[in-house]
Each structure stands twice: as structure tokens, then as C-alpha cells.
GROMACS .gro file of C-alpha atoms in nm:
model
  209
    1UNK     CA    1  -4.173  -2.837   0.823
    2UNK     CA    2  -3.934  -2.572   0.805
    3UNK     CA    3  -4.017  -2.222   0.605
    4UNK     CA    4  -3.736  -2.341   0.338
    5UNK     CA    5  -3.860  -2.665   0.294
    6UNK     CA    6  -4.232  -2.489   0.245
    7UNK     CA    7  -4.107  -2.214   0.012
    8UNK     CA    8  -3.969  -2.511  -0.207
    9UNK     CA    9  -4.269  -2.728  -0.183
   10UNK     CA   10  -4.487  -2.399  -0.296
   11UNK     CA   11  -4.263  -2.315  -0.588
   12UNK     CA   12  -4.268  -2.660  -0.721
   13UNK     CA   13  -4.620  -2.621  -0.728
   14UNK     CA   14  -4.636  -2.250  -0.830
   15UNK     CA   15  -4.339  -2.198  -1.081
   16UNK     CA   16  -4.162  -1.827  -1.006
   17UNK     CA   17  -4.216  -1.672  -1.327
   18UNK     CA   18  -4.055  -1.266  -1.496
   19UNK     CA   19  -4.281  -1.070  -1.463
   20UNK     CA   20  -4.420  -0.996  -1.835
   21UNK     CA   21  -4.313  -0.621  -1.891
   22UNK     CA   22  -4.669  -0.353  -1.871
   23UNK     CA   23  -4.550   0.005  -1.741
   24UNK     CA   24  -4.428   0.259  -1.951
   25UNK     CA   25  -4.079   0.424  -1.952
   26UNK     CA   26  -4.158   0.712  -1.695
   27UNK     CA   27  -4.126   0.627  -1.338
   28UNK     CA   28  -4.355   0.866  -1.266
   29UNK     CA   29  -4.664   0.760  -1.451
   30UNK     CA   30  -4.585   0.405  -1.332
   31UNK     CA   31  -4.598   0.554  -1.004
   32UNK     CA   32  -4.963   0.645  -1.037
   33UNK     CA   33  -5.039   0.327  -1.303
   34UNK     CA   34  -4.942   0.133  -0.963
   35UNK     CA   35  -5.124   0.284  -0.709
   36UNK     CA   36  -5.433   0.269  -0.931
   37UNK     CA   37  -5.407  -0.103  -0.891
   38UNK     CA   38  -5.701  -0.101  -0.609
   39UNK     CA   39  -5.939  -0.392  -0.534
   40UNK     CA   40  -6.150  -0.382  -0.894
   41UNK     CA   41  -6.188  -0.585  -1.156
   42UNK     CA   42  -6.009  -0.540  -1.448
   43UNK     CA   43  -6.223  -0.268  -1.641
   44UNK     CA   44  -6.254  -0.124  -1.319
   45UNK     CA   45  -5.858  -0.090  -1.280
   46UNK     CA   46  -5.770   0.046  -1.655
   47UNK     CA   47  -6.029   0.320  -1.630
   48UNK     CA   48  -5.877   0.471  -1.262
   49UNK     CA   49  -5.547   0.413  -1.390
   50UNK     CA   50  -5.601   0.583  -1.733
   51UNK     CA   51  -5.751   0.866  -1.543
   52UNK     CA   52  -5.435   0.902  -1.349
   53UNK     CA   53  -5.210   0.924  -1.651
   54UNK     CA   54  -5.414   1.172  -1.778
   55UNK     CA   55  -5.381   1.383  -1.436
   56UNK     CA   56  -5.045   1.373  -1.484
   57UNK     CA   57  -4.932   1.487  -1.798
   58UNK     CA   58  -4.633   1.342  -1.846
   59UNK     CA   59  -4.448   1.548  -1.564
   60UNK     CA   60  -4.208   1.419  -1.296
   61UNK     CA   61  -4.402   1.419  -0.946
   62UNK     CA   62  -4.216   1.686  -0.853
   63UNK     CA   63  -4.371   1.914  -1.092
   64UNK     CA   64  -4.705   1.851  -0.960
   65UNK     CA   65  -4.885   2.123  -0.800
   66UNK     CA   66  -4.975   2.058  -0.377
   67UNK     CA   67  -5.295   2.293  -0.436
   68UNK     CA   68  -5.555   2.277  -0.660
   69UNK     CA   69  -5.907   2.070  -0.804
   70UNK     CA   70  -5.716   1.728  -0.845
   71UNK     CA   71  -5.433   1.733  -0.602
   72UNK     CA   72  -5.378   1.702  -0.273
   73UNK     CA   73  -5.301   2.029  -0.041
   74UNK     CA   74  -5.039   2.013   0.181
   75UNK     CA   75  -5.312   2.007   0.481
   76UNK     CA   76  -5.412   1.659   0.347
   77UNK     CA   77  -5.730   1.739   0.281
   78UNK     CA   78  -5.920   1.499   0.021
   79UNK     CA   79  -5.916   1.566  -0.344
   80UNK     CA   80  -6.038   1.303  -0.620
   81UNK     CA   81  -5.768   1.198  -0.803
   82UNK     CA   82  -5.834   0.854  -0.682
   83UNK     CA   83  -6.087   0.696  -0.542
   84UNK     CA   84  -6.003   0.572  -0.218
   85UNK     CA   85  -5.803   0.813   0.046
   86UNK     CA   86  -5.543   0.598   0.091
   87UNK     CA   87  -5.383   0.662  -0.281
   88UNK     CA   88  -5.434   0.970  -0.246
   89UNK     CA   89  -5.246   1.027   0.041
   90UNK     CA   90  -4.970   0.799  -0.102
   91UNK     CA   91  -4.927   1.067  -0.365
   92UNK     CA   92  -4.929   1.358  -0.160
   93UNK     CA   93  -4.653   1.216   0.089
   94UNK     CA   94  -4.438   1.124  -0.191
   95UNK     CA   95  -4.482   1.455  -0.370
   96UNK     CA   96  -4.430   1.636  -0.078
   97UNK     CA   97  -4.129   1.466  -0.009
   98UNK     CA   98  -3.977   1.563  -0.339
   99UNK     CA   99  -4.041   1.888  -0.333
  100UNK     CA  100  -3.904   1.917   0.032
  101UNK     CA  101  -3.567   1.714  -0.079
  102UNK     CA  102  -3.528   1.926  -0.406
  103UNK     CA  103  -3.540   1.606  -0.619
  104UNK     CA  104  -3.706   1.484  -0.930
  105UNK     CA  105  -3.847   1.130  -0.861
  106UNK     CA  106  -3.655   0.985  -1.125
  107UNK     CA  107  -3.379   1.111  -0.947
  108UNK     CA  108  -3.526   0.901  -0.644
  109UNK     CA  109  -3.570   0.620  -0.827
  110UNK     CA  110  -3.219   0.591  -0.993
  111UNK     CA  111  -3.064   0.627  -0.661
  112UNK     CA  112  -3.330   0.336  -0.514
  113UNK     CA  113  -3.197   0.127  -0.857
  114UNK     CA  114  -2.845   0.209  -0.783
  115UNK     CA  115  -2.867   0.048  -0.461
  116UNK     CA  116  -3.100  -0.246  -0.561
  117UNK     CA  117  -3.334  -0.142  -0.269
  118UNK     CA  118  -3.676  -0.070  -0.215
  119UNK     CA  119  -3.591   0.173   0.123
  120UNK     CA  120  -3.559   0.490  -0.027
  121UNK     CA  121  -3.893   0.452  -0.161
  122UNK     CA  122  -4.042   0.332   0.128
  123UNK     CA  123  -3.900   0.614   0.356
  124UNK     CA  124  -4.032   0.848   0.180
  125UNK     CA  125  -4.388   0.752   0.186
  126UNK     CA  126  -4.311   0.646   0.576
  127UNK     CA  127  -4.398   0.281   0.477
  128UNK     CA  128  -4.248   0.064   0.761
  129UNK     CA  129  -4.477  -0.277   0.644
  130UNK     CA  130  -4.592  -0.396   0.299
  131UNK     CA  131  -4.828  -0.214   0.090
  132UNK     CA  132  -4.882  -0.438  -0.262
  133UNK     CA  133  -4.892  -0.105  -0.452
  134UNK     CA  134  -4.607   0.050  -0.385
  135UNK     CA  135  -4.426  -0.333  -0.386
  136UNK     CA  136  -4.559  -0.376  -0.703
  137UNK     CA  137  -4.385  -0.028  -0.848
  138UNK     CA  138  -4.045  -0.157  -0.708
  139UNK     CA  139  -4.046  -0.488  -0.837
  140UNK     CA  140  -4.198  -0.421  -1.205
  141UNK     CA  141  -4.040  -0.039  -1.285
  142UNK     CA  142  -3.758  -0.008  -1.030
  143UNK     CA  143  -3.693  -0.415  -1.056
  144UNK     CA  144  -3.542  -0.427  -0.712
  145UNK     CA  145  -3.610  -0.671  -0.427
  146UNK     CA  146  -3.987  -0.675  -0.362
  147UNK     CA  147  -4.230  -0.910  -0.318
  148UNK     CA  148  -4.601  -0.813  -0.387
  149UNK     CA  149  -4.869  -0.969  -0.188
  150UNK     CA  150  -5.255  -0.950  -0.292
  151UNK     CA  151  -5.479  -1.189  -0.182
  152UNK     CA  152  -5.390  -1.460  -0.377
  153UNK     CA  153  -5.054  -1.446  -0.312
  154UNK     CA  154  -5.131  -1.466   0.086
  155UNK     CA  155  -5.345  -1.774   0.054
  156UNK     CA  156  -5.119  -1.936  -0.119
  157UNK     CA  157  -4.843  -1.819   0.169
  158UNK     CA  158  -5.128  -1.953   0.417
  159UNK     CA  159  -5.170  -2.284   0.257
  160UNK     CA  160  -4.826  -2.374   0.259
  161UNK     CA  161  -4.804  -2.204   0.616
  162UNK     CA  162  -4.537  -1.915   0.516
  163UNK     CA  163  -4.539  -1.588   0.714
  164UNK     CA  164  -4.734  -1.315   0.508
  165UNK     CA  165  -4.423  -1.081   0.553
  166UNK     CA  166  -4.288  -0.879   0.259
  167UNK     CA  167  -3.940  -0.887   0.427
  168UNK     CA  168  -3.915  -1.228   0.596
  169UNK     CA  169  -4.014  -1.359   0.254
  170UNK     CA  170  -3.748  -1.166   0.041
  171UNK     CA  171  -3.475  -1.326   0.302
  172UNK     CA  172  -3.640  -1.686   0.294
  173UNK     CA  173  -3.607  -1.635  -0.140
  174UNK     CA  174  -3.258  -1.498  -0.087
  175UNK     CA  175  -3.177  -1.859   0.090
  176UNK     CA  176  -3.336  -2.074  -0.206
  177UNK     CA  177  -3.127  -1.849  -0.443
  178UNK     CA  178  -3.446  -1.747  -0.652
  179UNK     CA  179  -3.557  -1.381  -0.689
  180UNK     CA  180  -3.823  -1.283  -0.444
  181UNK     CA  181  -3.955  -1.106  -0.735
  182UNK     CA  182  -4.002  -1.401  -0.952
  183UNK     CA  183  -4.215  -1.620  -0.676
  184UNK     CA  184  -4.438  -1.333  -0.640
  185UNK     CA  185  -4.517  -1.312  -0.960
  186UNK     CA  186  -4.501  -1.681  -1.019
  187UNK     CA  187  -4.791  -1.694  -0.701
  188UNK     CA  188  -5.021  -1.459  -0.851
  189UNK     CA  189  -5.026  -1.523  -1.196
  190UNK     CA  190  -5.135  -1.887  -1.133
  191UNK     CA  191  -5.415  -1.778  -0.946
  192UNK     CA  192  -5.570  -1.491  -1.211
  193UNK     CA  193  -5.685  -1.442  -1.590
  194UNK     CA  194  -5.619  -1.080  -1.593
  195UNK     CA  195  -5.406  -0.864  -1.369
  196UNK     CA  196  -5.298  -0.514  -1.446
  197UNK     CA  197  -5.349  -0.351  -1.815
  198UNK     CA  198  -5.080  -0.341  -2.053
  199UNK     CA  199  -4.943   0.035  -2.061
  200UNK     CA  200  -4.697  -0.083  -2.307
  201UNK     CA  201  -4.862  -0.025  -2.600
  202UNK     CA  202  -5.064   0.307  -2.628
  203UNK     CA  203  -5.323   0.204  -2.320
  204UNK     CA  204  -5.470  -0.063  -2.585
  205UNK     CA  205  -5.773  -0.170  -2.371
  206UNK     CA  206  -5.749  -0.559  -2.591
  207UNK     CA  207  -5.386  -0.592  -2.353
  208UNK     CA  208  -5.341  -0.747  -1.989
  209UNK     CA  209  -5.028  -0.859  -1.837
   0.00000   0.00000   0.00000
């Protein structure tokens, strides 16, 4: 069976679905909402993700200081505004970036939204393969061409023998004219209860999307 002909079989089984809306209005703090979206449970999730709104006080991440107790140096040495390195160094890159580009990151993001592409994002975190964070901050606040993979999204790929490829699946959507963004979200949120809190409403812990 050919990958079209699998992709169709798996959406008539998993319906692509809009992703319900849950980040704010700042780029930025869904920036750091989305990388908080780690391997925990749900609880688990809001409270890391809380704490990184918090951190950020509502700047751009160009305002935020390299040095300091909750940031990361430009040496990339650890700091504990997450809780696993790889976040952290996520945010450091991308902040670093900025500041070396003389750019705001909504100015970043406009530009990647502009251009209905994910690249600009991804080069400047040197992402050359998928990382579901930063996938899921391009298809749910920039609302370009993405397609998130967690776990449950790549067994589904698996069952119905699909490459687990970010880009060879975007192209493969492309050809069944349905938005790459729709049958990742349609994937997941057959498989789960809760998935990320809803930041929509004043970080009301009752709200999931």
C-alpha cells in the first residue's frame, strides 16, 4: 500500500480535527507555554509551564537577560528555568539569536507567518529534524505548516506504516489536500483525555485543550 493510500485509510479512522485555540496572544509566552510541554502528566505540565510565564514577565525574548539565577549564560551553562537541559538550551539558542540579529521575536515570528513557514524558526534554534515542542508552537501560535509528533501520534504513523517524518508527512498531507496541521491534531486528540492547559483564560487550572 502506498503512503497516500495509508494517510487516507488513517484519517478515515482518525478524523483531522482544528486545533481548539489554548495559548495566549504573546508569541513569546507561548514560546515558553510550548516548550514546557515535556513528558508529564497533566498537573505536572501546567505547574512547569505556569512557572515559565511567571519567569518571563510578559517581555519579548529579546528582553531577557543571558546572565543571571534563572537564565541561561551565554557559556551554556545550566540554570533552572526548566527542568530538563534540553528546554533550556532551546531558550538560550533562540534568545541568543535575537539578540545577535537585533530582533524582537515577534518580529521573528511575523516574518515566519508572512511566509507560512516554520524555517525561520527552526534556523534559529539550529533544528534540522522534528522536535514536537517547537512543532507544536508553529502549528498552534504561528499556524503555519507543522505537524507535531508525540508518541501517540507515531504509533498511530507506525500502525498504518507511515514514515515518522515531520517533513515527508507535511508533503504526503499537501497531496491529500488536508492541512498537515489538522491530521496532527486529529491523531493525538483521539488518543488522550487531556493535553496541554488552557492559557486562554487566566491559567484556570478547571481548562484543558
Amino acid at each position: 500500500m502506498s503512503n497516500i493510500a495509508s494517510l487516507k485509510k488513517a484519517i478515515k479512522e482518525y478524523p483531522p480535527k482544528q486545533s481548539t485555540p489554548w495559548l495566549t496572544n504573546s508569541h513569546s509566552v507561548n514560546f515558553v507555554i510550548c516548550l514546557g510541554a515535556g513528558p508529564w502528566r497533566f498537573t505536572r505540565r501546567r505547574s512547569i509551564q505556569l512557572r515559565a510565564i511567571k519567569l518571563l514577565k510578559g517581555k519579548d525574548l529579546s528582553e531577557v537577560t543571558l546572565f543571571g539565577k534563572n537564565f541561561y549564560d551565554i557559556n551554556h551553562k545550566k540554570f533552572n528555568f526548566y527542568p530538563l537541559e534540553w528546554q533550556n538550551k532551546f531558550l538560550a539558542k533562540m534568545i541568543i539569536y535575537l539578540k545577535k540579529n537585533n530582533m524582537t521575536f515577534n518580529e521573528l515570528c511575523e516574518k515566519s507567518i508572512k511566509k507560512k513557514t516554520k524555517f525561520y524558526i527552526y534556523k534559529a534554534l539550529e533544528i534540522k529534524n522534528h522536535v514536537k515542542t517547537i512543532s507544536l508552537f508553529c502549528r498552534d501560535s504561528l499556524k503555519v505548516e507543522s505537524f507535531p509528533m508525540d508518541r501517540h501520534v507515531k504509533n498511530i504513523l507506525k500502525k498504518y506504516k507511515l514514515p515518522i517524518n515531520e517533513k515527508i508527512m507535511i508533503k504526503l498531507s499537501k497531496k491529500i489536500n488536508v492541512d498537515p496541521r489538522m491530521i496532527s491534531y486529529g491523531f493525538v486528540s483521539s488518543k488522550i483525555d487531556k493535553g496541554n492547559p488552557d492559557w486562554t483564560r487566566k491559567n484556570d487550572k478547571s481548562n484543558s485543550r
